[in-house]
Coordinates of C-alpha atoms and ligand atoms in Angstrom, one line a residue:
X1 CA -18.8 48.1 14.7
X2 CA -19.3 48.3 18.3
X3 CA -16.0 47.2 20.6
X4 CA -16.4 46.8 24.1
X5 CA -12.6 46.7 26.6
X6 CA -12.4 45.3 30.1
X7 CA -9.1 45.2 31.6
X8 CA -9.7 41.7 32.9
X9 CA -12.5 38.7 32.8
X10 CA -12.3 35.2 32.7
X11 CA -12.9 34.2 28.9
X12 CA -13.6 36.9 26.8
X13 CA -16.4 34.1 24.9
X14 CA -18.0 33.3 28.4
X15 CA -18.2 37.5 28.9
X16 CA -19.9 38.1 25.5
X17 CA -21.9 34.9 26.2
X18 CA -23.1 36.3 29.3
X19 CA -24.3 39.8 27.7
X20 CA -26.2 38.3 25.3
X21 CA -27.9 36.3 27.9
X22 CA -28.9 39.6 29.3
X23 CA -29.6 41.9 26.3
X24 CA -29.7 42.0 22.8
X25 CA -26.3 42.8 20.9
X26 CA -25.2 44.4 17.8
X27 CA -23.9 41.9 15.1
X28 CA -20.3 41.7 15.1
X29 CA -19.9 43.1 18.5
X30 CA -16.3 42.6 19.6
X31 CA -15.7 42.3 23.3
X32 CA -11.7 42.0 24.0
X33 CA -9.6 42.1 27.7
X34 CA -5.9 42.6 28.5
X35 CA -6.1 40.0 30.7
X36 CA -8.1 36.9 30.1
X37 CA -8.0 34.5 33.8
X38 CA -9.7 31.2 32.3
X39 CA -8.9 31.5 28.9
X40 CA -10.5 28.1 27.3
X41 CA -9.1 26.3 24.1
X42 CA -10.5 24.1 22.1
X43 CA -11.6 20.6 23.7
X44 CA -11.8 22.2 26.8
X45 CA -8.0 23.2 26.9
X46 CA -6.8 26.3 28.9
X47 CA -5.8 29.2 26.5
X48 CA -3.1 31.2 28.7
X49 CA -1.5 34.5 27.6
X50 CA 0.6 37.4 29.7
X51 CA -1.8 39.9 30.2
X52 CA -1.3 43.0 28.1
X53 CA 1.4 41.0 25.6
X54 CA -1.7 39.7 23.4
X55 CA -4.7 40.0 22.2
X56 CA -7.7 38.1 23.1
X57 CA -11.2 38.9 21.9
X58 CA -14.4 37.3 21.1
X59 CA -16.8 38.6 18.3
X60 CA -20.3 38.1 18.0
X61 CA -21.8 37.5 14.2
X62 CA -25.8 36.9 13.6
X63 CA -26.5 34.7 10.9
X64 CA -30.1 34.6 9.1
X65 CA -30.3 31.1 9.3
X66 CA -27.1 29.4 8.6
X67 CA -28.0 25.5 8.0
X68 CA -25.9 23.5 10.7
X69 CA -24.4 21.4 8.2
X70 CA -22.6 24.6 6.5
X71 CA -20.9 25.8 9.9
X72 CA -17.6 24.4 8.7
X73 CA -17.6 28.3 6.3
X74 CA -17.8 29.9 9.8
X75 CA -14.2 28.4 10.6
X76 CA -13.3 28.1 7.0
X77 CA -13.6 32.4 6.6
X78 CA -12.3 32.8 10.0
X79 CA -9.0 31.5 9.5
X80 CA -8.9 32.9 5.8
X81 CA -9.7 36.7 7.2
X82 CA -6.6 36.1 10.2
X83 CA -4.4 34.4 7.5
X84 CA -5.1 37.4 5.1
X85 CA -4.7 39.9 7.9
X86 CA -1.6 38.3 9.4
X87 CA 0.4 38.3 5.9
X88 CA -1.0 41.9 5.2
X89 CA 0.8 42.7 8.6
X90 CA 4.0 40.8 7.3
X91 CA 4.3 37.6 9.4
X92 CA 6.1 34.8 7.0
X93 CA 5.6 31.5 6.0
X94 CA 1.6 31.1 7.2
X95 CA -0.2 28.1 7.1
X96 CA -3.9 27.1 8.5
X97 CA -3.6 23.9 10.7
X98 CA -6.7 22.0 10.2
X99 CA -9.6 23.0 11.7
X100 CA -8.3 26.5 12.5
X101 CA -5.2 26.9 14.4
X102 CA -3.1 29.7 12.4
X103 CA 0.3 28.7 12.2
X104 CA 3.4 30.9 11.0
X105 CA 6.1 28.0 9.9
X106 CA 6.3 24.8 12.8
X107 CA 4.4 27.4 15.3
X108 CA 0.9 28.1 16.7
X109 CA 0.4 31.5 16.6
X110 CA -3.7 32.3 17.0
X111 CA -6.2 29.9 18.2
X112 CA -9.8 29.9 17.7
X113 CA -12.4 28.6 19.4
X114 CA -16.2 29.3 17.8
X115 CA -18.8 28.4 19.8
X116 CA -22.5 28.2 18.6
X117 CA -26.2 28.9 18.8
X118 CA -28.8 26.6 17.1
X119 CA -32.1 26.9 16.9
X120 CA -33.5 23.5 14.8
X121 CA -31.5 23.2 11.9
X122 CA -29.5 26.7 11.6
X123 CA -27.2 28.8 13.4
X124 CA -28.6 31.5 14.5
X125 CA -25.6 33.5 15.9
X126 CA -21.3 32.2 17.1
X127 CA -19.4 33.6 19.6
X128 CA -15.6 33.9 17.4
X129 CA -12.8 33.3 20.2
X130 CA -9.6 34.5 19.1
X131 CA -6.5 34.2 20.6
X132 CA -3.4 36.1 19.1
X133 CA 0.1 35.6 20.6
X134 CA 1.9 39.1 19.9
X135 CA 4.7 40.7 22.0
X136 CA 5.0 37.5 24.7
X137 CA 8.5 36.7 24.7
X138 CA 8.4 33.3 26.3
X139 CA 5.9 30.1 26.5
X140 CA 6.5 27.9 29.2
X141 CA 5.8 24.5 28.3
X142 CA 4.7 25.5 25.1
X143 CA 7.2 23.8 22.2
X144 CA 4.8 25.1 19.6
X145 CA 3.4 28.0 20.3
X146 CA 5.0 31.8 19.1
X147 CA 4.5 35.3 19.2
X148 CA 4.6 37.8 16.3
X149 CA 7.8 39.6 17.9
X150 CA 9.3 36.1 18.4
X151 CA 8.9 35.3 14.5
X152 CA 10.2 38.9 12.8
X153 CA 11.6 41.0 16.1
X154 CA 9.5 43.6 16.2
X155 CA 7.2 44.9 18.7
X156 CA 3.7 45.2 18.1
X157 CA 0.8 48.1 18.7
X158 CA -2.2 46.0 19.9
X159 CA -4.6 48.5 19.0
X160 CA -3.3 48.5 15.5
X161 CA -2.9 44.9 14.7
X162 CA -6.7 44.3 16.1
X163 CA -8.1 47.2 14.0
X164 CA -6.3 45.3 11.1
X165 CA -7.7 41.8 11.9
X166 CA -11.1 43.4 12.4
X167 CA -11.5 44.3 9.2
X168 CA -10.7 41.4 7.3
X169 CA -12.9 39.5 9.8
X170 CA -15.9 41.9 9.0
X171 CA -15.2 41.3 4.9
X172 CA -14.7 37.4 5.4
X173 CA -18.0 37.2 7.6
X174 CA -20.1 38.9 5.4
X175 CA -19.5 36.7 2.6
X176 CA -20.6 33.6 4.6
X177 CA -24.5 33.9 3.6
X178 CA -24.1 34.0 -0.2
X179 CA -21.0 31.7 -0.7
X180 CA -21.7 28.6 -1.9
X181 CA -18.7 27.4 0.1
X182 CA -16.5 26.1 -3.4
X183 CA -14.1 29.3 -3.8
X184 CA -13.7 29.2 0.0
X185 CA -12.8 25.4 0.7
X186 CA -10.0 25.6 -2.4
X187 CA -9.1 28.8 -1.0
X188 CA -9.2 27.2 2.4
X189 CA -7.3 23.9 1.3
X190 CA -4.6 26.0 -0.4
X191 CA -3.6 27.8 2.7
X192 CA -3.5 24.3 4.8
X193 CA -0.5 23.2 6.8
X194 CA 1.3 20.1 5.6
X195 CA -1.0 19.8 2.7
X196 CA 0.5 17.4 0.2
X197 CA 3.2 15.7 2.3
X198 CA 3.5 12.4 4.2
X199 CA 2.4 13.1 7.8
X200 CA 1.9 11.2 10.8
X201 CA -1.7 11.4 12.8
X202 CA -2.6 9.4 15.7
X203 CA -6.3 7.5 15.0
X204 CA -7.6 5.6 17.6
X205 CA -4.4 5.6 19.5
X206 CA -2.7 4.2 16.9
X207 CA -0.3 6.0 14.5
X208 CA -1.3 6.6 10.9
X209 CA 0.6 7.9 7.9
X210 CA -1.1 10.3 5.5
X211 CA -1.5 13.1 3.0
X212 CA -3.6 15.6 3.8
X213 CA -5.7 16.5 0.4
X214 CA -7.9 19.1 1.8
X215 CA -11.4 19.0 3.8
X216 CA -15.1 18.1 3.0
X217 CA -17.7 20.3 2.7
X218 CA -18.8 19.8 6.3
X219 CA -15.2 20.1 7.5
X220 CA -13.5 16.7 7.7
X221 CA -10.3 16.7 6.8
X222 CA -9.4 14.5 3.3
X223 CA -6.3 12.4 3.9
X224 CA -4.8 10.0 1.3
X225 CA -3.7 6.7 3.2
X226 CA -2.3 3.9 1.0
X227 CA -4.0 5.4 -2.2
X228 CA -7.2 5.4 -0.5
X229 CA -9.3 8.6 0.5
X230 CA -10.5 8.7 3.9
X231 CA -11.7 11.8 6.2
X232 CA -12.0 12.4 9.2
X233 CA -13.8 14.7 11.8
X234 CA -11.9 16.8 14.8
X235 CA -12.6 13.7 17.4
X236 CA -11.3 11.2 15.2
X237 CA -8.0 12.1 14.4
X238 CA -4.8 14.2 16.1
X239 CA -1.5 15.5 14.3
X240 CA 1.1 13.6 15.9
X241 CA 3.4 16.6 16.4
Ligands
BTN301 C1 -7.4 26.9 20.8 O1 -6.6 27.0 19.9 O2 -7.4 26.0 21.6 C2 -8.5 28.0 20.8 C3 -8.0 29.1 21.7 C4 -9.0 30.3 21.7 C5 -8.6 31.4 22.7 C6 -9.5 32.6 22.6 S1 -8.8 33.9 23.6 C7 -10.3 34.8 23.4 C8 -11.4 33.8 23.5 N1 -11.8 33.6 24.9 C9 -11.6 32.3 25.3 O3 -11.8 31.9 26.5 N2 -11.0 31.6 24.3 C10 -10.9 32.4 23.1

C-alpha cells in the first residue's frame, strides 16, 4: 500500500484526482493531509476540520470493470470496513446513516464522499473521501457532528487509528468483485441508523413518516409508509433531523 502525506491541499479527492490525471497510480493509493482548505461534502457541501485534530484522506481503488448499476457495494463496503474498524477501536453505539455517513449514537462522526470513473457501463476506478473527526474538541455550528475524544475521552494517535481503518478498507475492497452483493446489503441494513423505527423524512418539501426497512440493490433506501413499500434515491429524500 503506497501512502502519500502533504501537510496541506485543498481536498485531499481533488489532489489524488489531479495525480492520476498526470500519471498512473497504484491501486489503493491513499493520499491524506493535516490540513484540508476546501474540504467538499457530499452535494457539494463544505467538509471542515481543525487541521492536525483529524484525519482526512482519499484512497484510490481500480476496479476490473465494476457494472455501474452495482456501485451502491462501493459505499455499501466502505461504511462496513469504517464501521468494523471504528468498533474494533472501541467507539460505542455505531450506526451507518443511509447512504454512508458513520454515525456513533445521535452524531456524525466520518463522512464519505466517493467519487467515480466510468468508462460505458463500469467503473473503472473511485476516488474514497473520508473524513474522520478525532481529537476536535468543538464544532461550531455543528449540532450533529462529534469527535472520537468527544464520545469516550480519550485522545487519539492519528497515525494509529488510520493504519487501523486502512486495513479493514483494503479487506472490505477486495471483496467487492466476487460478492454478489446479498451478504453485504443484510450486513449493510443491519448496521443502519434508525432501522425499524418510525422516522420523519422530508420528500418533496413535505414531511413524511416512515420505517426504514433497508436499501435496494442499487442503493435506494426501502421505507415502509402506511404499510406500503416505497424507496427512494439520495435526491429524493432527506432525514428530517
Ligand atoms: C460528507 O459527509 O459530506 C462527506 C465528507 C467527505 C470528506 C472527506 S475529507 C477527505 C476527502 N476530501 C474531500 O474534499 N472530502 C473527503
Amino acid at each position: 500500500m503506497i501512502i502519500i502525506k502533504v501537510g496541506a491541499t485543498d481536498s485531499t479527492n481533488l489532489h489524488l484526482k489531479r495525480m492520476l490525471a498526470e500519471t498512473a497510480l497504484e491501486d489503493f493509493t491513499v493520499l491524506v493531509t493535516e490540513s484540508q482548505l476546501k474540504g467538499r461534502g457530499q452535494a457539494g457541501a463544505q467538509w471542515i476540520s481543525d487541521p492536525g485534530k483529524n484525519l482526512t484522506f482519499s484512497v484510490l481503488k481500480c476496479f476490473e470493470a465494476l457494472e455501474v448499476n452495482r456501485g451502491f457495494l462501493i459505499s455499501q463496503a466502505v461504511s462496513l470496513a469504517l464501521f468494523n474498524a471504528f468498533s474494533k477501536l472501541g467507539i460505542p453505539d455505531l450506526s451507518i446513516k443511509w447512504p454512508n455517513d458513520i454515525m456513533s449514537g445521535q452524531k456524525k462522526i466520518c463522512g464519505i464522499l466517493i467519487e467515480n470513473t466510468i468508462k460505458g457501463n463500469a467503473i473503472t476506478q473511485a476516488v474514497i473521501g473520508i473524513g474522520i473527526n478525532i481529537n476536535q474538541d468543538s464544532f461550531r455550528g455543528l449540532p450533529h457532528a462529534a469527535s472520537f475524544s468527544q464520545i469516550t475521552g480519550t485522545e487519539y494517535d492519528l497515525d494509529s487509528v488510520l493504519d487501523v481503518v486502512l486495513n479493514f478498507l483494503r479487506d472490505g475492497l477486495d471483496r467487492i468483485s466476487g460478492a454478489d452483493g446479498k451478504e453485504m446489503r443484510e450486513t449493510y441494513d443491519s448496521c443502519l441508523f434508525l432501522k425499524d423505527r418510525e422516522t420523519v423524512f422530508k420528500v418533496d418539501g413535505n414531511e413524511v413518516k416512515g420505517v426504514i426497512r433497508g436499501v435496494s440493490r442499487d442503493g435506494k433506501l426501502i421505507l415502509e409508509i402506511d404499510g406500503n413499500q416505497r424507496s427512494f434515491g439520495t435526491k429524493e429524500i432527506a432525514f428530517n433531523l
